[in-house]
Coordinates of C-alpha atoms in Angstrom, one line a residue:
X1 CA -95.8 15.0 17.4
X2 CA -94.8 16.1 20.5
X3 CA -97.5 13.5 22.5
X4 CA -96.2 10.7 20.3
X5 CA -92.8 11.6 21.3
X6 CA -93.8 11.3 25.0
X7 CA -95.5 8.3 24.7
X8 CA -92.8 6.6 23.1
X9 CA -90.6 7.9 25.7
X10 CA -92.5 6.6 28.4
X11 CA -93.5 3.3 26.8
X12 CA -89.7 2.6 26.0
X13 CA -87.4 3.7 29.0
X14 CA -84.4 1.4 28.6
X15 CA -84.0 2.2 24.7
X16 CA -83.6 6.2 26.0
X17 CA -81.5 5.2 28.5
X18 CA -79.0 3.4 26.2
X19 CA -78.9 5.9 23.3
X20 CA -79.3 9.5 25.6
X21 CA -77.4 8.2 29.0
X22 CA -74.2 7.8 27.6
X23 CA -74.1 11.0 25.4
X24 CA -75.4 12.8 27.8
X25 CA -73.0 11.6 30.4
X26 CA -70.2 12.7 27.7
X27 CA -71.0 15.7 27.7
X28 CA -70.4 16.4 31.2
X29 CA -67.9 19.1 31.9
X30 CA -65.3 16.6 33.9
X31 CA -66.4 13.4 31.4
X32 CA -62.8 13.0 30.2
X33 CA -61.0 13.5 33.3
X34 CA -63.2 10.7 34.9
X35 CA -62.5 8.0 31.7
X36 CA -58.8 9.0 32.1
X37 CA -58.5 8.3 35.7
X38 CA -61.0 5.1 35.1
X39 CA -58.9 3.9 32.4
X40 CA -55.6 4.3 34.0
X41 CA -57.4 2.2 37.5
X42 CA -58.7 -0.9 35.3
X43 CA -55.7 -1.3 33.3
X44 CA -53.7 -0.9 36.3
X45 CA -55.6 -3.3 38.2
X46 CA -55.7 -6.3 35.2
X47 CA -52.1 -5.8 34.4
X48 CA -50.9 -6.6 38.4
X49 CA -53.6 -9.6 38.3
X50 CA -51.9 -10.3 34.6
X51 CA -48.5 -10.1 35.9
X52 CA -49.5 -12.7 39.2
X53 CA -50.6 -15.3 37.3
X54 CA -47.9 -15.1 34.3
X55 CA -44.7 -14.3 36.3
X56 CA -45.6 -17.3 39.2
X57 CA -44.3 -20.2 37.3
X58 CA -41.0 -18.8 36.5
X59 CA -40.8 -17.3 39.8
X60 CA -41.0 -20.8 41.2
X61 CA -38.7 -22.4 38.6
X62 CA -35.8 -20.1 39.8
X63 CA -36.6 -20.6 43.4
X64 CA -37.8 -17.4 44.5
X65 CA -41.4 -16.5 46.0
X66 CA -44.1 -17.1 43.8
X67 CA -45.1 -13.4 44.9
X68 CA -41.9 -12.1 43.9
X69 CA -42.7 -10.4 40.7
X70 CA -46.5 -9.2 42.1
X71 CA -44.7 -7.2 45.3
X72 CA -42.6 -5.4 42.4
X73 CA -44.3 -4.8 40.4
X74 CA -47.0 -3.5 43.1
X75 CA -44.3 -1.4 44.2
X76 CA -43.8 0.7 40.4
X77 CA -47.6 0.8 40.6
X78 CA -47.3 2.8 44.1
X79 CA -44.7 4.9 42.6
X80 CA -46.3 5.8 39.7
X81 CA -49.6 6.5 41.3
X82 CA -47.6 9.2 43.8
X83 CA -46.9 10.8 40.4
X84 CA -50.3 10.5 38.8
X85 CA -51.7 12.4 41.8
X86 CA -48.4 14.9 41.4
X87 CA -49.1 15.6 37.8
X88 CA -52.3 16.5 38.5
X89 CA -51.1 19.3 40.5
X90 CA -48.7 21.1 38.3
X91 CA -49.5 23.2 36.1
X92 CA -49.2 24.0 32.4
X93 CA -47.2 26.9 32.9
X94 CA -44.9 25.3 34.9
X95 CA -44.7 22.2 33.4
X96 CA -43.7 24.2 30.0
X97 CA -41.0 25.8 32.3
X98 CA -39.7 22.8 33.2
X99 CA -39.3 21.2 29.4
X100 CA -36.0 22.1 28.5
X101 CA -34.0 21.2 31.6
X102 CA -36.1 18.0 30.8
X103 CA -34.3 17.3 27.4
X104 CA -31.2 18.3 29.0
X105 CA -30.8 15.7 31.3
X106 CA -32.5 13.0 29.3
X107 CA -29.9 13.3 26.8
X108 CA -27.3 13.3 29.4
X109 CA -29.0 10.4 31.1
X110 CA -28.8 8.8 27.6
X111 CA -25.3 9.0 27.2
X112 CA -24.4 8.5 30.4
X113 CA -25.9 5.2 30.3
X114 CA -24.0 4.2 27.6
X115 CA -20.7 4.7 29.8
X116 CA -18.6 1.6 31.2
X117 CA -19.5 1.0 35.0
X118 CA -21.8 3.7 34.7
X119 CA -24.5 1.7 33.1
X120 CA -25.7 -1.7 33.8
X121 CA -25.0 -4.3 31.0
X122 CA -28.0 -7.4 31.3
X123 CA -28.3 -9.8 28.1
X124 CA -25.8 -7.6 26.3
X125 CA -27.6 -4.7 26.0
X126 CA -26.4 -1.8 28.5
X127 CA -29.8 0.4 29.3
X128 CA -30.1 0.6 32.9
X129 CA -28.6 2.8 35.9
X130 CA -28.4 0.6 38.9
X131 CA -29.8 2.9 41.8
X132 CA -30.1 1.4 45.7
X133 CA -30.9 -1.8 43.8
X134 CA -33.7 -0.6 41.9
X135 CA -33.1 -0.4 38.1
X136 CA -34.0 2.8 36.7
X137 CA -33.9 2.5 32.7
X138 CA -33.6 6.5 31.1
X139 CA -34.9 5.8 28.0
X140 CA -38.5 5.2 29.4
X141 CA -38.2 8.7 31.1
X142 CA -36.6 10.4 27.5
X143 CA -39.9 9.6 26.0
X144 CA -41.8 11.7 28.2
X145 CA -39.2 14.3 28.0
X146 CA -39.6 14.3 24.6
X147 CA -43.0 14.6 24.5
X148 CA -43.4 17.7 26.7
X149 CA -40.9 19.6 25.4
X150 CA -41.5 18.8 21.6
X151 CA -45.1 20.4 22.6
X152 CA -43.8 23.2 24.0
X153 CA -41.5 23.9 21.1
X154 CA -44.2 23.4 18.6
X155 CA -47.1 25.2 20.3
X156 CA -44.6 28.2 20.6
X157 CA -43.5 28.4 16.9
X158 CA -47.1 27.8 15.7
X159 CA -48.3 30.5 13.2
X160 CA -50.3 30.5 10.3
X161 CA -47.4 31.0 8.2
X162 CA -45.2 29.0 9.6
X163 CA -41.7 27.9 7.4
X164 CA -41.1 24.2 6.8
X165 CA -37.9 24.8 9.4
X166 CA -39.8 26.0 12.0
X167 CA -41.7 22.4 12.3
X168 CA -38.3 20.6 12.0
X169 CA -35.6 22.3 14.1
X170 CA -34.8 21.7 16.5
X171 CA -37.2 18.9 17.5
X172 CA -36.2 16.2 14.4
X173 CA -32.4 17.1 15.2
X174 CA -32.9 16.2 18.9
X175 CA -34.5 13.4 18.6
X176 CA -32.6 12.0 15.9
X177 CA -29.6 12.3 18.6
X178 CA -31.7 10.4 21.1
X179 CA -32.5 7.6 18.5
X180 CA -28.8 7.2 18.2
X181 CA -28.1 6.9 21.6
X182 CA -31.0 4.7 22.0
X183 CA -29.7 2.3 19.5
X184 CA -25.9 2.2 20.6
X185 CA -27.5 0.5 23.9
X186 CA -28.7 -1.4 21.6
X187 CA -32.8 -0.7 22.2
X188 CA -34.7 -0.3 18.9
X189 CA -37.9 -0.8 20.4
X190 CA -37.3 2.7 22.4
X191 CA -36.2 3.7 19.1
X192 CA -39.1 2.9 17.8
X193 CA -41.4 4.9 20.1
X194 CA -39.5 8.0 20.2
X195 CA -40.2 8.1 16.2
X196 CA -44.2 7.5 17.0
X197 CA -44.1 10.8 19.1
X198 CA -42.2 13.0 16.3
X199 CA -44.8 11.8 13.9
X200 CA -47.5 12.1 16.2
X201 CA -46.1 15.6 17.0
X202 CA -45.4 16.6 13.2
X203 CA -49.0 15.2 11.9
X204 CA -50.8 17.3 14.9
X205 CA -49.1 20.6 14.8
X206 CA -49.8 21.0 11.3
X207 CA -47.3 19.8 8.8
X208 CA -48.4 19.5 5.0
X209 CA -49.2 15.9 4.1
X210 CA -46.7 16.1 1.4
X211 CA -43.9 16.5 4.2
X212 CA -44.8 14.3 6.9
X213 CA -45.1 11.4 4.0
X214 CA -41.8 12.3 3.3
X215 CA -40.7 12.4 6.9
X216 CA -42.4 9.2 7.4
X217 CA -40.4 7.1 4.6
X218 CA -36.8 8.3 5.2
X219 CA -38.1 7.1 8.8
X220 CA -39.1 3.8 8.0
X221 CA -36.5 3.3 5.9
X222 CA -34.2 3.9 8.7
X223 CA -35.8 1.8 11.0
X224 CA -35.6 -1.2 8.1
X225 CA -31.5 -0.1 7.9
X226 CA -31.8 -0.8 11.5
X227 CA -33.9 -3.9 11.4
X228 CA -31.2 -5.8 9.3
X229 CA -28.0 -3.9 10.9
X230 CA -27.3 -6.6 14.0
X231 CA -28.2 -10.5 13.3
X232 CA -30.7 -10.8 16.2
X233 CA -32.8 -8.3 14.7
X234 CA -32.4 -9.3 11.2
X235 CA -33.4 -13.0 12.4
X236 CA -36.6 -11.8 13.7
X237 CA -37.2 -10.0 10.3
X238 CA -36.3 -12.9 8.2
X239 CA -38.3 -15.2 10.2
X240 CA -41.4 -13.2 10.1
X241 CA -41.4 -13.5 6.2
X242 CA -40.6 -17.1 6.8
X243 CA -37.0 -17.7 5.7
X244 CA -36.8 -19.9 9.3
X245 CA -38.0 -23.3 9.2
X246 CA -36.3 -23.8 12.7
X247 CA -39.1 -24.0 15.2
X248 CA -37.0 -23.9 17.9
X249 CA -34.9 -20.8 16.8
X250 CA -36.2 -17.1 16.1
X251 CA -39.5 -18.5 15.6
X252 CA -40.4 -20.5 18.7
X253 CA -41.6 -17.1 20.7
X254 CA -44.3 -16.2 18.0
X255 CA -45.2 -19.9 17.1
X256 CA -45.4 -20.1 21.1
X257 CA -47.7 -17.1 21.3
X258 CA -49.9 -18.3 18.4
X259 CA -50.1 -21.5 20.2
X260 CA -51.3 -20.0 23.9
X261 CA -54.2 -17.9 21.6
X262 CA -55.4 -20.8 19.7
X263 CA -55.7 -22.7 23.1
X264 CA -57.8 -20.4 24.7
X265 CA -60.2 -20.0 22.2
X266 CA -63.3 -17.9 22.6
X267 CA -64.1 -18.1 26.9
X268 CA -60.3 -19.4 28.1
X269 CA -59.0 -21.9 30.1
X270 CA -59.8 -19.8 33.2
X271 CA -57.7 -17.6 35.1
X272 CA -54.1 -18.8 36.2
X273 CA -55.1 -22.2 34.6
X274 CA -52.5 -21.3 31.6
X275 CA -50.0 -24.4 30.5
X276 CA -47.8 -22.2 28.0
X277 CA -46.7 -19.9 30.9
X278 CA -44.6 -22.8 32.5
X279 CA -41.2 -22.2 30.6
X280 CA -42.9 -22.0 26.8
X281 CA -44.0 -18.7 26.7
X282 CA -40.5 -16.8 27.3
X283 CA -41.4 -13.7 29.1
X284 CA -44.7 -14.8 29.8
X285 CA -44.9 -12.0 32.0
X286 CA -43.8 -8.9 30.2
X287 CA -43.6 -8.7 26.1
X288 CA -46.1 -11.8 25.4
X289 CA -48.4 -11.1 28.3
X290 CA -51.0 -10.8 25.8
X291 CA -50.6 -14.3 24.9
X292 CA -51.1 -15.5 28.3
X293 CA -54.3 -13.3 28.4
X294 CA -56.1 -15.2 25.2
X295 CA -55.1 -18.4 27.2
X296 CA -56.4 -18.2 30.2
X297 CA -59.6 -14.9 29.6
X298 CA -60.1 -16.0 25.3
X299 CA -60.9 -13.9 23.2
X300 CA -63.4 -12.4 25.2
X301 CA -60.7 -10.7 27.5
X302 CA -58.6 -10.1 24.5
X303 CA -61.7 -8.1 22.9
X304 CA -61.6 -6.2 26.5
X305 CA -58.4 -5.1 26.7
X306 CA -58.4 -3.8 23.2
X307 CA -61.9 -1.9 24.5
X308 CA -60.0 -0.4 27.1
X309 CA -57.2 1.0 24.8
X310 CA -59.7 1.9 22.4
X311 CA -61.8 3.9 25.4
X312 CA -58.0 5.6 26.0
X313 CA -57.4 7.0 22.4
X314 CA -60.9 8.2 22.2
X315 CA -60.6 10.4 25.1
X316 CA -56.7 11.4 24.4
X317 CA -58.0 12.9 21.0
X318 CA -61.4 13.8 23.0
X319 CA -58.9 16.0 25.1
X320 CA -56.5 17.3 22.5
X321 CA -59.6 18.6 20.4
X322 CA -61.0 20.4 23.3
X323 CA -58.4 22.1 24.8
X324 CA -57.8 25.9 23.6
X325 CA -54.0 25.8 24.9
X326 CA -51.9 24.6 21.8
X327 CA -49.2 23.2 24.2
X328 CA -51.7 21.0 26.1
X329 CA -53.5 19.8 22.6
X330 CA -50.0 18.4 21.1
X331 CA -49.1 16.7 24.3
X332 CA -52.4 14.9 24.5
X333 CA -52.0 13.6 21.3
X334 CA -48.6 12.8 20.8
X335 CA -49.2 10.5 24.5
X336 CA -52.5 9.1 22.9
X337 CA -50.4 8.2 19.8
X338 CA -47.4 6.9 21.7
X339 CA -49.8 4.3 24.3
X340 CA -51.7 3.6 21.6
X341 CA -48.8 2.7 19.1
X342 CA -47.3 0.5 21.3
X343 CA -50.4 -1.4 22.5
X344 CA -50.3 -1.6 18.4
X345 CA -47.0 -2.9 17.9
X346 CA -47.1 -5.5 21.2
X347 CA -50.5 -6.8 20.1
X348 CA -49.3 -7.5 16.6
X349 CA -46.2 -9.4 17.0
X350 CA -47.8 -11.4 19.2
X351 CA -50.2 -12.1 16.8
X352 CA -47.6 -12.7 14.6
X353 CA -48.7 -9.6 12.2
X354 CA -45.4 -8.1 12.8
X355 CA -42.0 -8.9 13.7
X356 CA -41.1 -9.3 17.1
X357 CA -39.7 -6.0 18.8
X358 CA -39.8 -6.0 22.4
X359 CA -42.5 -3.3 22.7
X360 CA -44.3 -3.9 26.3
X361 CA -48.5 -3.7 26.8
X362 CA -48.4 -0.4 28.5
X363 CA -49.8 -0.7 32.0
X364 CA -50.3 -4.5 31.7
X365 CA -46.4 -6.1 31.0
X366 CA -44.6 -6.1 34.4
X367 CA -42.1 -3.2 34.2
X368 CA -40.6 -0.9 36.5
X369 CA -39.4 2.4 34.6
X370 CA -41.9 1.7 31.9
X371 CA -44.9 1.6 34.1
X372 CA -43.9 4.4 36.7
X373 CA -43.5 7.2 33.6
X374 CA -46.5 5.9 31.7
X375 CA -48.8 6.5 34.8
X376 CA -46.7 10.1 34.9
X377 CA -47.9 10.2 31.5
X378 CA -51.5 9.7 32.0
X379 CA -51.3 11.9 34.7
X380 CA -50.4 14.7 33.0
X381 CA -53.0 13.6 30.4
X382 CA -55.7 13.8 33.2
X383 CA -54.5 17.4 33.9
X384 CA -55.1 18.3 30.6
X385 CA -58.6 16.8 30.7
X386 CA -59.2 19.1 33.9
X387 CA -57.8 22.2 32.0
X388 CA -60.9 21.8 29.2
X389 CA -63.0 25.0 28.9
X390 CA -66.6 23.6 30.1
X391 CA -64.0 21.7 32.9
X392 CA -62.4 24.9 34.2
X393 CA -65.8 26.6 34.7
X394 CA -67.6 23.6 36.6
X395 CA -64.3 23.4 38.6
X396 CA -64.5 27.1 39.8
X397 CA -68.2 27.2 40.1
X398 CA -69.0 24.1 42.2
X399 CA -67.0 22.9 45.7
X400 CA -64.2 20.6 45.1
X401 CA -65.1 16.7 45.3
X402 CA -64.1 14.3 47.5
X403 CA -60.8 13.0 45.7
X404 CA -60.0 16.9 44.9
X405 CA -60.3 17.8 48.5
X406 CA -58.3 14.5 49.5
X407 CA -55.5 15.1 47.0
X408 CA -56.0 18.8 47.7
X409 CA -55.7 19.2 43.9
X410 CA -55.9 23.6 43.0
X411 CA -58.2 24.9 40.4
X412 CA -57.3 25.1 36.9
X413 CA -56.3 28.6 35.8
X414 CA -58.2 29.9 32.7
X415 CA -56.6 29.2 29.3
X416 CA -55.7 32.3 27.8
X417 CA -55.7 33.1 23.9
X418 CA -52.7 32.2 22.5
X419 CA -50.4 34.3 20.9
X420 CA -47.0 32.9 19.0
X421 CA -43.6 33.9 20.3
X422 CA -41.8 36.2 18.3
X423 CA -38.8 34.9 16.1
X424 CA -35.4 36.3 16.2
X425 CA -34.7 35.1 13.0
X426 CA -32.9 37.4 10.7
X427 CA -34.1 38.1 7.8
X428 CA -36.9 36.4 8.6
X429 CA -41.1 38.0 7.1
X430 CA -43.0 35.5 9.1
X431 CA -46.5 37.0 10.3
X432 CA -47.5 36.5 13.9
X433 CA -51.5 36.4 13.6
X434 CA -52.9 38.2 16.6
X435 CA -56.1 37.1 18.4
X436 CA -57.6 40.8 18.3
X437 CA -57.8 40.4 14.4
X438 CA -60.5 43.0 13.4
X439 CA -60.2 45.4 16.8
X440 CA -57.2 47.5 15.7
X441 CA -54.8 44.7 16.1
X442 CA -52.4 44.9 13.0
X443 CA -49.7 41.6 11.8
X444 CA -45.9 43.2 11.5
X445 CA -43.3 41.4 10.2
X446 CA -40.3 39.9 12.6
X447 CA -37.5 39.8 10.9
X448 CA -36.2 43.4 12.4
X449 CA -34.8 43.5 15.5
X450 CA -36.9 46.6 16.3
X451 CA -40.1 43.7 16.0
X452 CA -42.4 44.7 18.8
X453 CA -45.6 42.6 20.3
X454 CA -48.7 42.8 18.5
X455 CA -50.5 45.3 20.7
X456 CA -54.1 46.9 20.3
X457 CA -54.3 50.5 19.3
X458 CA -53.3 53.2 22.2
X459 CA -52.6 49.8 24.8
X460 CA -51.9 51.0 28.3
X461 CA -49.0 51.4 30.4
X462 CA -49.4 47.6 32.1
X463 CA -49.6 46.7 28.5
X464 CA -46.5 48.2 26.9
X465 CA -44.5 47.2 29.7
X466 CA -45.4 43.3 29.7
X467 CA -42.3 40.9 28.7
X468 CA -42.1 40.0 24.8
X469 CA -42.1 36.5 25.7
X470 CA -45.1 36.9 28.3
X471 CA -48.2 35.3 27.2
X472 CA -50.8 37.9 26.0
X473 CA -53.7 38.8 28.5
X474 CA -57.5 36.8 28.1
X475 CA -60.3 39.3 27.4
X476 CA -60.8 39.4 31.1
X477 CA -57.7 40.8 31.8
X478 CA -56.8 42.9 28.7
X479 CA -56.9 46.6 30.2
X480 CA -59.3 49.0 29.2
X481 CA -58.2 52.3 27.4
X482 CA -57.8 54.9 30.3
X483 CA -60.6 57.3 30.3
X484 CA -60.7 61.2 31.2
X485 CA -61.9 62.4 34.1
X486 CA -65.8 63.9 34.5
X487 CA -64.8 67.4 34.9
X488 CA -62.3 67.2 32.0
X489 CA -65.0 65.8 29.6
X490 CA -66.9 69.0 28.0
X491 CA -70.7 67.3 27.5
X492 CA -71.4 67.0 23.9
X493 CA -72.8 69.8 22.1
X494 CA -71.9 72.5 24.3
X495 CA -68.6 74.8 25.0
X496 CA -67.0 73.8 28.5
X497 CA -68.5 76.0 31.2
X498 CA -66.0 78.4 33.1
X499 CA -64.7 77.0 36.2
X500 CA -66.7 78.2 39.5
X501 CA -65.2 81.3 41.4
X502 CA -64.9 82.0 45.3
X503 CA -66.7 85.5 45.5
X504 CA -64.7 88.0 46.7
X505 CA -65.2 89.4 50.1
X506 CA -66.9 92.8 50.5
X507 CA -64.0 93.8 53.7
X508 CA -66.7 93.9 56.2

């Protein structure tokens, strides 16, 4: 067997190469840190070359540089690689630390915006502060808030036993306020995504299936209430289950989108050699992008750009299933969920599989606030990938690289076990499971307010003295019981010998 094996091996190279290579590149230590950063350069790179050859037309129409929309969007791009390359440098523990004053000002952000001559009014909606000229919409940036610090809340109340309310409060209460905010500007679409990253939240830390279903319709039903509240929106609806014959109407941006995908057929018309992107495609350059892709690439660079997103929600749930910090594990997949949802949602009312709903192509729609905090997203999702077990020991082990020692990025602390907070709940008999099960390590319940730290049997002085709200101690660092000294330990078997005496002197 084992000389067949290497002649087949050697007699067929390529067909080893093609099924070993890639799973053995995989399982690399730094494999998922690599496709996140590759990822985030290719979309990046399509969606400026994207946003050139869609946004040129208009540009011209209006008299402004044909350039115009490239150079800003460029710009955001800048911006938000300066906070890729930050994210990558902060920490878990601090970025937990910095979740709640997060929140805070998102919400404040979101009602602020919402303020006469405070926030910018464009096309009757009022979603943007207007800063040194720059627009700077908050909602974009309330996502991310919401995603880091409904990760920290959750990874902190995760037990075994865990009640139905510690899943829901606060996190459905807070971002039920931000929904409503969201919508007074009016921006369902926002509204939309803030719901994906509950869900995605909800579904990963745990919640019974029976729940989240039940979570999940009163949401949709919501978002339907919604839908048909304000006559735009209920146009769009009403259209996409054809009650508009009007082709110029509610249904002349879908019927336009279907019509730049049919033209392009399988190869394209070649890049920049679209006809629907001269004023019949309306916002050629941001929501139906996509369109203007199966124009001018086919469906060849349709089938590519779906490859790349699917290449992203592999490794986001590659990343979330490796990591041993609970914190870092719902944040990877609640950001997976959210990119991947609205690549979703964009793709399929362009399509005309949905209703249309104003959800961008993350990364490839020209955007300013959306694209900056979605490449801060992906940063912090490339931290993550750095912060994987097999990661954290070829980090430490080898010498930096060449882009670590450029961006002078710092070695990834170890993850240590995780250990739930304790509740102050009163009255409440949740069980905090402790990772030294089985070495003297006991559950107690919480719900006195004499509760105390799971702690191993006879811990030391460091260890009755840490913090109740300290993380516990890894196995490397948990301090050993104190031992006696030599001369105080009697050997085993025998009666302690008499201490040695200083003979007396015989006064000569």
């Amino acid at each position: 067997m084992t000389t067949a094996t290497a002649q087949t091996a050697v007699s067929s190279p390529k067909r080893i190469v093609t099924t070993a290579g890639v799973g053995a590149w995989l399982s690399r230590p730094l494999a998922s840190y690599h496709l996140v950063v590759t990822i985030t350069i290719l979309l990046s790179a399509f969606g400026l070359i994207m946003v050139l050859s869609a946004s040129a037309p208009e540009a011209v129409a209006e008299g402004k540089d044909p350039y115009s929309m490239f150079w800003q969007q460029l710009g955001y791009m800048a911006l938000g690689a300066v906070l890729f390359s930050l994210a990558l440098r902060v920490s878990p523990r601090m970025l937990r630390s910095l979740a709640f004053p997060g929140i805070v000002l998102a919400v404040v952000a979101l009602a602020l915006v919402l303020v006469p001559g405070v926030g910018v009014k464009h096309l009757g909606a009022r979603r943007w502060f207007e800063i040194a000229g720059v627009s700077v919409q908050p909602s974009e940036a309330a996502k991310l808030g919401l995603a880091i610090w409904g990760a920290h809340v959750l990874a902190t109340r995760r037990r075994e036993t865990a009640a139905l309310r510690d899943y829901m409060v606060p996190l459905v209460p807070v971002a039920t306020g931000m929904c409503v905010l969201i919508v007074l500007e009016p921006n369902l679409s926002t509204a939309v995504s803030v719901a994906l990253i509950v869900a995605a939240l909800l579904w990963y830390s745990g919640l019974s299936f029976k729940v989240f279903a039940a979570v999940a319709v009163v949401g949709t039903v919501s978002a339907a209430l919604l839908a048909v509240s304000a006559s735009y929106r209920a146009a769009r609806v009403f259209t996409f289950f054809g009650k508009s014959a009007d082709p110029s109407g509610s249904d002349y941006q879908p019927r336009q989108a279907r019509l730049s995908l049919a033209a392009g057929g399988p190869f394209g018309e070649g890049l920049g050699q679209s006809r629907q992107k001269y004023q019949y495609v309306p916002n050629a350059h941001n929501d139906f992008i996509f369109a203007i892709i199966g124009e001018e690439l086919g469906l060849i660079g349709c089938l590519l750009v779906l490859a790349l997103f699917g290449a992203l929600a592999y490794v986001g749930l590659r990343i979330a299933q490796r990591s041993l910090d609970p914190f870092l594990r719902l944040y990877s997949a609640s950001a997976t969920t959210l990119l991947i949802g609205q690549m979703l949602i964009n793709v399929g009312y362009v399509t005309g599989l949905l209703p249309v709903t104003g959800v961008q192509l993350p990364l490839v729609s020209a955007g300013g606030s959306s694209t900056a905090v979605t490449l801060l997203m992906l940063g912090i999702l490339a931290n993550a990938a750095r912060h994987e077990p097999d990661a954290i020991s070829a980090l430490r082990a080898a010498r930096p690289g060449r882009v670590s020692r450029f961006l002078r990025l710092p070695l990834p602390e170890p993850v240590r076990p995780y250990q739930a907070k304790l509740l102050r709940g009163q009255g409440s008999r949740a069980r905090v499971p402790s990772p030294e099960r089985g070495r003297g390590a006991q559950e107690r319940p919480t719900g006195s307010a004499k509760a105390r730290p799971v702690q191993a049997a006879n811990p030391s002085r460091r260890a009755r003295t840490r913090r109740w709200d300290s993380p516990p101690m890894g196995e490397a660092e948990r301090p050993r019981q104190p031992r006696r000294p030599m001369a105080q330990r009697p050997p085993e078997g025998r009666r302690p010998a008499p201490p040695l005496r200083r003979p007396r002197s015989s006064g000569r």
